[in-house]
Coordinates of C-alpha atoms in Angstrom, one line a residue:
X1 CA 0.0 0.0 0.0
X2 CA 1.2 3.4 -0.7
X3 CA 1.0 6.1 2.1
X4 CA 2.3 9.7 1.9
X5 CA 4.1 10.4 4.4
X6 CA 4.2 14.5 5.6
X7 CA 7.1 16.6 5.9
X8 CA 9.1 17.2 8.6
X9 CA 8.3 21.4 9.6
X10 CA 12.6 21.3 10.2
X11 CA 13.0 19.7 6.8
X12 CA 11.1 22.4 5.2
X13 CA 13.3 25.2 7.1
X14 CA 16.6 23.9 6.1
X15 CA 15.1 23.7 2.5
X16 CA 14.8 27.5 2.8
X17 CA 17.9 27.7 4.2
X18 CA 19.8 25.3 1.9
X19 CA 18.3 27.2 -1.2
X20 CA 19.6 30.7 -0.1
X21 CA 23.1 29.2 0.3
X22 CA 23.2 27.8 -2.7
X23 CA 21.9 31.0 -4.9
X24 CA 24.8 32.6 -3.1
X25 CA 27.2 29.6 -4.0
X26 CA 25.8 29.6 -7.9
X27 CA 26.3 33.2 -8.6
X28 CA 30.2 33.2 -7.7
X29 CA 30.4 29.9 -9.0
X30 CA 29.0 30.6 -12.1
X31 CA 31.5 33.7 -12.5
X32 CA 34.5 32.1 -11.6
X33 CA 33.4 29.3 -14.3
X34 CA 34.5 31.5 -16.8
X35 CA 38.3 31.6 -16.2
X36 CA 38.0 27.7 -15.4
X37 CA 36.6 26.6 -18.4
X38 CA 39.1 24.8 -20.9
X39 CA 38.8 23.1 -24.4
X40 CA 39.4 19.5 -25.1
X41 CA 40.6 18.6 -28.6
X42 CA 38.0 16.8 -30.8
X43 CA 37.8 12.9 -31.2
X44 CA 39.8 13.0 -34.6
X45 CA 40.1 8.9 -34.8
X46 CA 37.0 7.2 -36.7
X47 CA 37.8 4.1 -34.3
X48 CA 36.8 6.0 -31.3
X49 CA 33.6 6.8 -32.7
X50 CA 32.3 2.7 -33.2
X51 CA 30.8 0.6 -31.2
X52 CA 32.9 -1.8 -28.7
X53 CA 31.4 -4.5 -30.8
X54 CA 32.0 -2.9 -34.0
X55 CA 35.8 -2.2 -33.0
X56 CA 35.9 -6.1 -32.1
X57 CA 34.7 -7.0 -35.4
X58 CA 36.8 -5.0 -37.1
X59 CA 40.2 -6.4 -34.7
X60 CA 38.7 -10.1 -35.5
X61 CA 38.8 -9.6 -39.5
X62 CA 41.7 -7.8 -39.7
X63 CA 40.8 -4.5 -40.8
X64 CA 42.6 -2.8 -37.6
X65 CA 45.5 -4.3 -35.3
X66 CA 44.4 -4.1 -31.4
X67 CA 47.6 -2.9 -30.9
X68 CA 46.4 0.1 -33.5
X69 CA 43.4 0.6 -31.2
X70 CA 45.3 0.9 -27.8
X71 CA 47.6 3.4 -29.3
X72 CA 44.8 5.4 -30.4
X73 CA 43.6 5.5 -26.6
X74 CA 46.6 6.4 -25.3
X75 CA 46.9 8.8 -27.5
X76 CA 43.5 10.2 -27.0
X77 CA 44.2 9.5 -22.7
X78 CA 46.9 11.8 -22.9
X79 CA 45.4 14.3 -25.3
X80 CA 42.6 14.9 -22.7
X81 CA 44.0 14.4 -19.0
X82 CA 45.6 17.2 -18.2
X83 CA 42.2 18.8 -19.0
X84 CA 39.9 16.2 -17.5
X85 CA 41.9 14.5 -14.6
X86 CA 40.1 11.6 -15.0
X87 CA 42.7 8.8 -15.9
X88 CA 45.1 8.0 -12.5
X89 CA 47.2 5.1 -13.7
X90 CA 47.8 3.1 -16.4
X91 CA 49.3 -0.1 -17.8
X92 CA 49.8 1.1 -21.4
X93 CA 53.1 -1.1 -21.5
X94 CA 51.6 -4.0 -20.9
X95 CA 48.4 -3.5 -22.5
X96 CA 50.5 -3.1 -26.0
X97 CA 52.0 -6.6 -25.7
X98 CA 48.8 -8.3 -24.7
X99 CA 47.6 -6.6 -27.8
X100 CA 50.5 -7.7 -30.3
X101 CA 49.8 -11.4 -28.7
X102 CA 46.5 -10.7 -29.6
X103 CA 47.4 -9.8 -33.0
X104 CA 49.9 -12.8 -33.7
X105 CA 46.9 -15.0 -32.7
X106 CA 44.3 -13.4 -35.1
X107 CA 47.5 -13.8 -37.8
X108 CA 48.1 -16.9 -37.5
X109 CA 45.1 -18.1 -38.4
X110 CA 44.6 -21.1 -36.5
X111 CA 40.9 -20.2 -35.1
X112 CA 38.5 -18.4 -37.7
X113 CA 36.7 -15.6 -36.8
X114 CA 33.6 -17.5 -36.0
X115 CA 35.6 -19.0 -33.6
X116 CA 37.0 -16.0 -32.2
X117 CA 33.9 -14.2 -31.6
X118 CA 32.1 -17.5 -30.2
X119 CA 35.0 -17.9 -28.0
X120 CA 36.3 -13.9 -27.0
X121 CA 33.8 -11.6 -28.6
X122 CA 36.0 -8.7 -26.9
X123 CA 39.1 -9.3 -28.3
X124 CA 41.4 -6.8 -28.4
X125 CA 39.1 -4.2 -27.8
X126 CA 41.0 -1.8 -24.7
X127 CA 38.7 -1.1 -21.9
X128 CA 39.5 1.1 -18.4
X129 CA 37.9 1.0 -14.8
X130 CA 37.7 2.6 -11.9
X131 CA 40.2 2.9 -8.7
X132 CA 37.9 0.5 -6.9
X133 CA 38.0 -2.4 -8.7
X134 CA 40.9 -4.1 -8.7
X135 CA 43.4 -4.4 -11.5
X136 CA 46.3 -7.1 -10.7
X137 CA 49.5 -5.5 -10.5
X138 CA 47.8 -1.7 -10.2
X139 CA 46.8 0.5 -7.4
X140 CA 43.5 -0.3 -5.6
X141 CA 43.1 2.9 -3.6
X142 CA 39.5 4.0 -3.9
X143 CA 40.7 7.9 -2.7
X144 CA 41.8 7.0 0.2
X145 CA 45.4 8.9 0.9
X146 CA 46.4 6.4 3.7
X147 CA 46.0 3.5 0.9
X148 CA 47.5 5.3 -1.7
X149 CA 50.4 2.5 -1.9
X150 CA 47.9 0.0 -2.2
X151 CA 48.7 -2.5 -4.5
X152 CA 46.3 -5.5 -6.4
X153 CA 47.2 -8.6 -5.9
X154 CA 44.8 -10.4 -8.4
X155 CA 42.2 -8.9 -11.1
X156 CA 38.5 -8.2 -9.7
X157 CA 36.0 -11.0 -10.8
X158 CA 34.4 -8.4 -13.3
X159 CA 38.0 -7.9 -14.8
X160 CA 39.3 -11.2 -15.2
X161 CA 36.1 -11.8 -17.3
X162 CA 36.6 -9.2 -19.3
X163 CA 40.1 -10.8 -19.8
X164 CA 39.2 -13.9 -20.6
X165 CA 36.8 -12.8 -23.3
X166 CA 39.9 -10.9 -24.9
X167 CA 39.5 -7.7 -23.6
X168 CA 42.5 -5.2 -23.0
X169 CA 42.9 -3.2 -19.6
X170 CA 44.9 -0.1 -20.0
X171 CA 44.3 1.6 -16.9
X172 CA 42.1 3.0 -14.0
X173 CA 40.1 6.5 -13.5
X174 CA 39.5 8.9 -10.9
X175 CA 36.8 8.3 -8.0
X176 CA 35.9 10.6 -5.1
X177 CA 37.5 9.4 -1.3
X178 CA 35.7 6.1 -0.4
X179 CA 33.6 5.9 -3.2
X180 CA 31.3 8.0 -0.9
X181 CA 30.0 10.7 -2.8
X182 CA 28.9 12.0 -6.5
X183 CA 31.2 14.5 -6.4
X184 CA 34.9 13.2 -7.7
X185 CA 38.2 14.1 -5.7
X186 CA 39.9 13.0 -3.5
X187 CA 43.4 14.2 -2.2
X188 CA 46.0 11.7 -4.2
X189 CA 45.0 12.4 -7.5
X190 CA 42.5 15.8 -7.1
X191 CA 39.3 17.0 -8.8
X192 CA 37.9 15.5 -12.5
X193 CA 36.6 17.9 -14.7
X194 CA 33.5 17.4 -17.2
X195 CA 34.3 17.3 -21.0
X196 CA 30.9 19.0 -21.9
X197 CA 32.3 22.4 -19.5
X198 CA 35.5 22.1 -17.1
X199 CA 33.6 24.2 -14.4
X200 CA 31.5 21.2 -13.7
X201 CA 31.4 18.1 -12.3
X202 CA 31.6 14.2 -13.6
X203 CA 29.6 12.7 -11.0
X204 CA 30.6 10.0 -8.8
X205 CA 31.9 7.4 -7.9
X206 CA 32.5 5.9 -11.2
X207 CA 32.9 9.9 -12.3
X208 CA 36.7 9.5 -13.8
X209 CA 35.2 6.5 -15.6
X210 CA 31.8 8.6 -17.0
X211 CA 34.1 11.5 -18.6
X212 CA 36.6 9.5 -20.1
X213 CA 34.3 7.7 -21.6
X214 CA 32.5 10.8 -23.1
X215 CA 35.7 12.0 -23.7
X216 CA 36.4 9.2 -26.2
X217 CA 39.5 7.4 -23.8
X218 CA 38.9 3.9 -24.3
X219 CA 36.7 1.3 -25.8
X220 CA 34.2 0.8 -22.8
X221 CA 34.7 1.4 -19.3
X222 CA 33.5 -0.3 -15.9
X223 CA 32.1 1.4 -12.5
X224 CA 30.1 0.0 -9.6
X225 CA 27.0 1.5 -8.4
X226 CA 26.2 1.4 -4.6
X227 CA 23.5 4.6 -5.2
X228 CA 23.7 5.8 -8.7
X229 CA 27.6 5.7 -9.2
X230 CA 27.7 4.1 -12.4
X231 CA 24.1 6.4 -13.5
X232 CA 25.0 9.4 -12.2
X233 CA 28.3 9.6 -14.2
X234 CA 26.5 8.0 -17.1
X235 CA 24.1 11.1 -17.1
X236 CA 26.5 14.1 -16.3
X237 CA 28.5 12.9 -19.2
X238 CA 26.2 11.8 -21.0
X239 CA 27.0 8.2 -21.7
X240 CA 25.2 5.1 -21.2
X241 CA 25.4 3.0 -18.1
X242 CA 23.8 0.0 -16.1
X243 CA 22.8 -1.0 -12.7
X244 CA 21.8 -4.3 -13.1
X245 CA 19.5 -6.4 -11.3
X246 CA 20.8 -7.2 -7.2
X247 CA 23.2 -10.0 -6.6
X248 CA 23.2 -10.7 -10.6
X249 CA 27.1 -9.5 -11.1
X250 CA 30.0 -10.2 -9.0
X251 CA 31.4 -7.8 -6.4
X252 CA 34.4 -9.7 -5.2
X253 CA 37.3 -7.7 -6.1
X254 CA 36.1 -4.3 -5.0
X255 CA 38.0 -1.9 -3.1
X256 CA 37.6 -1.6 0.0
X257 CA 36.1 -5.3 0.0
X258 CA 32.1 -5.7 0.6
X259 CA 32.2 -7.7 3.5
X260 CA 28.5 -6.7 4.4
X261 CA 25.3 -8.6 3.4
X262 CA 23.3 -5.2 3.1
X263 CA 26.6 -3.7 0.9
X264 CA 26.3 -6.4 -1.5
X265 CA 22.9 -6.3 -1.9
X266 CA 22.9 -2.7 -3.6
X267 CA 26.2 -3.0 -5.0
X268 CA 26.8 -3.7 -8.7
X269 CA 29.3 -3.6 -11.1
X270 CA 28.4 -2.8 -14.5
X271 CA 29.0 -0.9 -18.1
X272 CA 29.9 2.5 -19.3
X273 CA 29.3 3.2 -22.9
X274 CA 29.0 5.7 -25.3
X275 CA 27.0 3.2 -27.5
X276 CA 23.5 1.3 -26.3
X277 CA 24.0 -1.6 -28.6
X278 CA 27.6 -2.5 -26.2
X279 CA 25.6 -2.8 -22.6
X280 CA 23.8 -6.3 -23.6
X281 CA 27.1 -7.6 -25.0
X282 CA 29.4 -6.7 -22.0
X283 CA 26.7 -7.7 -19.7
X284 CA 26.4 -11.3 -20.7
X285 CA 30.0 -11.5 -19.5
X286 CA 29.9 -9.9 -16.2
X287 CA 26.5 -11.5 -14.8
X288 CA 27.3 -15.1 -12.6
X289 CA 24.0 -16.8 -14.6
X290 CA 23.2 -15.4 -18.1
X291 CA 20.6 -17.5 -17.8
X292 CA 18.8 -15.5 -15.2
X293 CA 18.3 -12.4 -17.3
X294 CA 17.6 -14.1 -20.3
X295 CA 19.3 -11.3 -22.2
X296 CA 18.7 -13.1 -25.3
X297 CA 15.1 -12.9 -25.2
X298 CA 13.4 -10.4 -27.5
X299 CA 11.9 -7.7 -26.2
X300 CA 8.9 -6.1 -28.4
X301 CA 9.7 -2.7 -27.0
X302 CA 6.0 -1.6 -28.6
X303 CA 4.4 -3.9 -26.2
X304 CA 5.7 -2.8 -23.5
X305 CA 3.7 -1.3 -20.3
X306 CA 5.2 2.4 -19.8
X307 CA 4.8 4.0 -16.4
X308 CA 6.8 7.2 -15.6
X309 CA 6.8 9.7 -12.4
X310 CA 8.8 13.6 -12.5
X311 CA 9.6 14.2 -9.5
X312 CA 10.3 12.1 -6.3
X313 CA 9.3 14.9 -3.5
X314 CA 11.7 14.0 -0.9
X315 CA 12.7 16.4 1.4
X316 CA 16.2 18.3 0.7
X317 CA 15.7 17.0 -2.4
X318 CA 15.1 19.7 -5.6
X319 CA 12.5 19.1 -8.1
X320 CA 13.2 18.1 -11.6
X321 CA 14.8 21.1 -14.0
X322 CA 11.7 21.9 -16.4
X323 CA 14.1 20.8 -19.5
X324 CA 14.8 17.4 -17.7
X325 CA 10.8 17.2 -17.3
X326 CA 10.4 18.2 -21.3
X327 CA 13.2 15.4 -21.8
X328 CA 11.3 12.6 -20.0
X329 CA 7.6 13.7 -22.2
X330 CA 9.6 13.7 -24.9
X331 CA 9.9 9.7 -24.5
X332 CA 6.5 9.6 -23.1
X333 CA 5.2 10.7 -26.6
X334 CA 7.4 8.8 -28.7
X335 CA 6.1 5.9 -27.2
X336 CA 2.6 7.1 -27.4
X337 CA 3.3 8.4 -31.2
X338 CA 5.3 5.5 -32.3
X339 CA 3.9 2.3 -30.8
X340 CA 0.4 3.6 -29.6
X341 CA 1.5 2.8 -26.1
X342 CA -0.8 4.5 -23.4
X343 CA 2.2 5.8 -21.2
X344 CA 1.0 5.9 -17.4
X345 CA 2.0 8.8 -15.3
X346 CA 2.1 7.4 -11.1
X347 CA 2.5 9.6 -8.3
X348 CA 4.3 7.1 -6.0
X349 CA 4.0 8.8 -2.3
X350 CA 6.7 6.1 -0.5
X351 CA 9.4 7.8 -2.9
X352 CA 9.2 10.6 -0.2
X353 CA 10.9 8.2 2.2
X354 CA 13.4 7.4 -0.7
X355 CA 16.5 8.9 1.7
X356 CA 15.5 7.3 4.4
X357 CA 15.1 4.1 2.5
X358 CA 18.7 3.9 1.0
X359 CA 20.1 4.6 4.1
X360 CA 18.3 1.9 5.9
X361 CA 19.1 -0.5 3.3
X362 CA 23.0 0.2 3.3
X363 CA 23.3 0.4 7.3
X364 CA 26.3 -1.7 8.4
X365 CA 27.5 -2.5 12.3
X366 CA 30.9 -0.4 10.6
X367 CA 31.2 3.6 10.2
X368 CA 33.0 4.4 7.0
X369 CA 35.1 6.7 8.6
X370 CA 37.0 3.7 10.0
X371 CA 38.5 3.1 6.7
X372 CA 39.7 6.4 6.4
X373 CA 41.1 6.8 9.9
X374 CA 42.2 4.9 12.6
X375 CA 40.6 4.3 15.6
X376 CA 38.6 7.3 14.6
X377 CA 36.9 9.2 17.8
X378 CA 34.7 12.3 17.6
X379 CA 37.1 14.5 18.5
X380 CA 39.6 12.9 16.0
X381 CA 37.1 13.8 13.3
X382 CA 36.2 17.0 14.1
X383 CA 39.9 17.3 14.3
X384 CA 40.0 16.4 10.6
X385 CA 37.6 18.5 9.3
X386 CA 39.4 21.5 11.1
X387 CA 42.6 20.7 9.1
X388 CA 40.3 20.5 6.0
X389 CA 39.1 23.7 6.6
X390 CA 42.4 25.3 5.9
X391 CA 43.6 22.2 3.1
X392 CA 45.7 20.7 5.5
X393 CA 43.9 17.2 6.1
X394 CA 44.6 14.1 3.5
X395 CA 41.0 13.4 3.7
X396 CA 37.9 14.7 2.3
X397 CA 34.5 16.5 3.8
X398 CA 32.1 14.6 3.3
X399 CA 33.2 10.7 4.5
X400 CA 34.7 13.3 7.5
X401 CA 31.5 14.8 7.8
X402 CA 29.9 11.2 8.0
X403 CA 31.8 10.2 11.0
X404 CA 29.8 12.7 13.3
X405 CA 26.9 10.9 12.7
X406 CA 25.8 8.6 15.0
X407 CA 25.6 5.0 13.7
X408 CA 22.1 3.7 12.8
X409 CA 20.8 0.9 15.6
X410 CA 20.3 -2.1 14.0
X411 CA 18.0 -2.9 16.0
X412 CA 16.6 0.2 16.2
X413 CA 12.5 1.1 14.9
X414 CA 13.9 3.9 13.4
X415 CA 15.8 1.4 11.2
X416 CA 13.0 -1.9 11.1
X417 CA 10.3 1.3 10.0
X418 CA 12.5 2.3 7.0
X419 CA 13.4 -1.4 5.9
X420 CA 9.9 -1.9 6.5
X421 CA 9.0 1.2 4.3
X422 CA 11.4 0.0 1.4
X423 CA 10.2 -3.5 1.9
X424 CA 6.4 -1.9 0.7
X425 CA 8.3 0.5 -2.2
X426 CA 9.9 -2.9 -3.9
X427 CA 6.4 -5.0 -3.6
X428 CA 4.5 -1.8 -4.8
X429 CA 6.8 -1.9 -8.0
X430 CA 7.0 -5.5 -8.5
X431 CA 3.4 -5.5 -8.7
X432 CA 3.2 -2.5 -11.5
X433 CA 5.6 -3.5 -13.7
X434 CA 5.2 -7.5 -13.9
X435 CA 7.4 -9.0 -16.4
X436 CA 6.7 -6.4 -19.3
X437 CA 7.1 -3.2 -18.0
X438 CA 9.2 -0.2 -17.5
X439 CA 9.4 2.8 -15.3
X440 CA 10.8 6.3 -16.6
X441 CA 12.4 8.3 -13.7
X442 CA 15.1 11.2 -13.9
X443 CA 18.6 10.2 -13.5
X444 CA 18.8 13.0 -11.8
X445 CA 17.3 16.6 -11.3
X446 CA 19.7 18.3 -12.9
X447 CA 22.3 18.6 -15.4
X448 CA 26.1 18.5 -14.4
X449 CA 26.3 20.9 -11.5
X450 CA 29.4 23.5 -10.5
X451 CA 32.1 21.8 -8.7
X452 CA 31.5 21.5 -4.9
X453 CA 27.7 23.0 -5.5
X454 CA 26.9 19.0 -4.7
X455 CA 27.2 19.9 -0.6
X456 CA 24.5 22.1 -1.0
X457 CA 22.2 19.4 -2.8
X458 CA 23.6 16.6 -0.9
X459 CA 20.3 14.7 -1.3
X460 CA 19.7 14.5 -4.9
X461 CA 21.3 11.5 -5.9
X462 CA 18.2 10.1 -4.5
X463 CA 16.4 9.5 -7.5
X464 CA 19.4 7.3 -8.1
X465 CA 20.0 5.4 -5.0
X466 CA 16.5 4.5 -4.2
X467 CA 16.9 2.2 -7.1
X468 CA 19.6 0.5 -5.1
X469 CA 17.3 0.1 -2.1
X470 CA 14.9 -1.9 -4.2
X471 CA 17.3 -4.0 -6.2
X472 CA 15.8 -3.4 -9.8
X473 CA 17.9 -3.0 -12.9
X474 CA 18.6 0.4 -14.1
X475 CA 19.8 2.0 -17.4
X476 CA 20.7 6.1 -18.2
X477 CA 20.1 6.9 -21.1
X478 CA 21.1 10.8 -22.9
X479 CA 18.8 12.3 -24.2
X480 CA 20.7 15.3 -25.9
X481 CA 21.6 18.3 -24.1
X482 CA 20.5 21.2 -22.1
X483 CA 20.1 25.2 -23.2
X484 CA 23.9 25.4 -21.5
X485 CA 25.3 22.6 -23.4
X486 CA 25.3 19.6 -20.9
X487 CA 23.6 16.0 -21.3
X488 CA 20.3 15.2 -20.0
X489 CA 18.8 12.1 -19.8
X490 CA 16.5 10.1 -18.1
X491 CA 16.8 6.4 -16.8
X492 CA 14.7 3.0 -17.5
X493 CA 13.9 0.9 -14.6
X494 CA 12.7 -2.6 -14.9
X495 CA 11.3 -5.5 -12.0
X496 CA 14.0 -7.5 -10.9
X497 CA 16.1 -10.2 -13.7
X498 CA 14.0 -8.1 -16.7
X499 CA 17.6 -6.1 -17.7
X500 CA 16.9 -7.2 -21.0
X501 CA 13.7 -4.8 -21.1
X502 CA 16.1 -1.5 -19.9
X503 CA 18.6 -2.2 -22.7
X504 CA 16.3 -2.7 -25.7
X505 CA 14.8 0.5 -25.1
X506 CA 17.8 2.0 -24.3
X507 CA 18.4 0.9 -27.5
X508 CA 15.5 2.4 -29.2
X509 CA 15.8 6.1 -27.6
X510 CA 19.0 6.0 -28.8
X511 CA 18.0 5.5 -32.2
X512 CA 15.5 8.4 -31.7
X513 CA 17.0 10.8 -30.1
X514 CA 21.2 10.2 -30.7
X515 CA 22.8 8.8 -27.8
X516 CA 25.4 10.5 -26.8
X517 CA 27.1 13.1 -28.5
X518 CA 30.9 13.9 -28.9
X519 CA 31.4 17.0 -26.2
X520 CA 31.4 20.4 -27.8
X521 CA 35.1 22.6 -28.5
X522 CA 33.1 25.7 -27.6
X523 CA 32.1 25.9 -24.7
X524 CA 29.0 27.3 -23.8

């Protein structure tokens, strides 16, 4: 049953007082934007524009060497990084002599391309990931200064699949400290910069992932998405990425390990692409049983039952921007002009308690400051956020900020109401969307925000994370961009092991409205 829940009078205070900051904030951010704004040079290879599956075709038969390809992302890496900052370390030495093994292979003939496609569809084709999934032989520090030495001992599970289908690693991107917010920096390796305007953020965690990507860095990349990390850069870049379905993909190899059931549950590791058509392909690899998602199915995207919802009306949380909203219609209609579909609009009151929902969901017996301090006290923190005050601490605000909280009692009704609440939210869906249909939701409520502006909409990435709570599968999906120049989108949710149905239409509102779109030189 659905109830709606009323507002808190102090939520609605610090609303007023959040929005008044942040007009202040947005007005000097928005002039000192002007002398941070920088160009990145066009995409001038044609390979960089194709397909992952396109590029593999074309290693498999010859008409391009892999070791042609990683050059070309190197190439394009270090073109854009001292822009971007989105790339952190790589293995280009290595990845060139896996490629020219690769190549002798293909050479010499002895398995025919049907063979090599049946066997490693991904051959050759270069690929990057994140600093949270580990890469044998490479850091694994997700942001965290104290681990910055932090070595990998053996590939993630996601990676060594990859690897074994042929795929090429060439190095890991940029996330924020901890993988615990959407903005990314951290202290080792600083701030990432969005290709669509340098003044704004990526996103996080996977953020370093979602611009190089747009960027045109490598082939495909990989992020993991605990409340929109994979989405959220997905969208502010204005790429293509997927959550998918809970428990369905792997998470041993991630950085700081999950060692929690309620971690794993809304955890997943999944694709970054510029290209629909790759998400299918590269998910068949990751997921433990492609069996479950029946990703080979097809999906009559014309049949399908549409449902969609705006806004989510949590508190501290902004409403939609109106060309977001205009976005999201746009698909509304299309599906109403194209197939006749009679799209549903809900008004879903338990997506109030969305916030309180996630939170519940990911609630360990373990603060996360631990893992940035030790033996970590109040007064140690508060110690910490003092020195970051005046850029003297090695750790950043927000995790800092986090350890002031007190921990969420288990055992708590504070915590067994919100479980309880999210428990209702997931049956609620299950129920609407069966086995053929999809749900239209914003990414997000805006476009690509200033950097640090994210503090004073901490709660937005709500639209995102809620998905989490409920373990559904989850695609973003651009949908052009804004009057300022910067992606929009929207993203497809689906009931639980129906992944299939958020990649076809993926698929299709690419074909309509263009996917993703090289970022501009001017900027805007």
């Amino acid at each position: 049953m659905d109830v709606d829940i009323p507002t808190p009078f102090s939520a609605k205070l610090l609303n007023v007082i959040r929005k008044c900051l942040l007009g202040t904030f947005t007005l000097f951010a928005s002039l000192f934007a002007v002398c941070r704004r920088k160009r990145i040079p066009v995409i001038s290879e044609d390979i960089l524009k194709l397909p992952a599956i396109e590029v593999a075709r074309k290693i498999r038969y010859r008409e391009i060497t892999s070791a042609e390809v990683v050059r070309t992302c190197i190439k394009r890496i270090k073109e854009v990084n001292l822009t971007l900052n989105c790339f952190v370390c790589d293995r280009f030495e290595l990845a060139l002599q896996e490629a020219s093994d690769i190549d002798a292979l293909i050479q010499s003939g002895i398995k025919s391309t049907d063979q090599l496609h049946a066997e490693k569809p991904f051959l050759g084709v270069p690929f990057t990931t994140k600093d949270s999934i580990c890469v044998k032989g490479l850091p694994a520090t997700c942001g965290i200064y104290s681990k910055r030495n932090n070595i990998a001992t053996e590939d993630a599970e996601v990676i060594r699949l990859l690897r074994e289908k042929g795929a090429v690693i060439i190095g890991l991107t940029n996330v924020p400290e901890l993988c615990l917010w959407w903005e990314t920096y951290n202290t080792i390796y600083g701030r990432t910069n969005n290709p669509y305007d340098t003044a704004r953020m990526v996103g996080g965690s996977s953020g370093g992932e979602g611009a190089l990507q747009a960027a045109g860095g490598s082939i495909f990349g990989i992020g993991s998405d605990i409340g929109g990390s994979i989405r959220m850069p997905g969208y502010f870049n204005g790429v293509f990425g997927h959550k998918a379905t809970r428990k369905t993909v792997s998470n041993q190899g991630n950085f700081p390990p999950v060692t929690h059931e309620a971690e794993d549950a809304c955890l997943a590791m999944g694709p970054l692409t510029r290209f629909a058509v790759d998400l299918k392909p590269i998910l068949k690899i990751l997921c433990k049983n492609p069996k479950d998602l029946k990703l080979d199915t097809p999906v009559e995207v014309g049949k399908l039952n549409v449902y969609y919802q705006v806004n989510i009306n949590a508190p501290l949380t902004d409403a939609v921007d109106f060309e977001i909203e205009a976005a999201l219609l746009k698909v509304v209609d299309y599906f109403k002009l194209k197939f006749n579909t009679n799209a549903q609009e809900r008004d879903i009151k338990l997506l109030k308690q969305s916030t309180n929902i996630w939170f519940a969901s990911i609630a360990t017996d373990t603060s996360p400051v631990s893992l940035i301090l030790e033996n970590p006290n109040r007064c140690k923190v508060f110690g910490e956020i003092f020195k970051n005050t005046f850029g003297c601490s090695k750790n950043t605000i927000v995790p800092l900020l986090l350890g002031l909280f007190k921990d969420i009692d288990l055992n708590g009704e504070e915590y067994r109401t919100f479980k309880e609440l999210g428990e209702r939210l997931e049956s609620l869906f299950k129920n609407l969307l069966g086995d053929d249909g999809i749900f239209l939701f914003p990414t997000h409520p805006t476009a690509a925000l200033y950097h640090n502006e994210s503090l004073f909409r901490a709660f937005n990435f709500t639209y995102t994370s809620v998905i989490n709570s409920l373990g559904f599968p989850s695609t973003t999906v651009p949908l052009g961009l804004n009057r300022k120049g910067l992606p929009i989108g929207i993203q497809v949710v689906a009931n639980h092991y129906n992944d299939r149905l958020c990649l076809a239409v993926a698929e299709e509102l690419e074909k309509a409205f263009g996917g993703w779109i090289e970022p501009q030189r001017k900027m805007p």
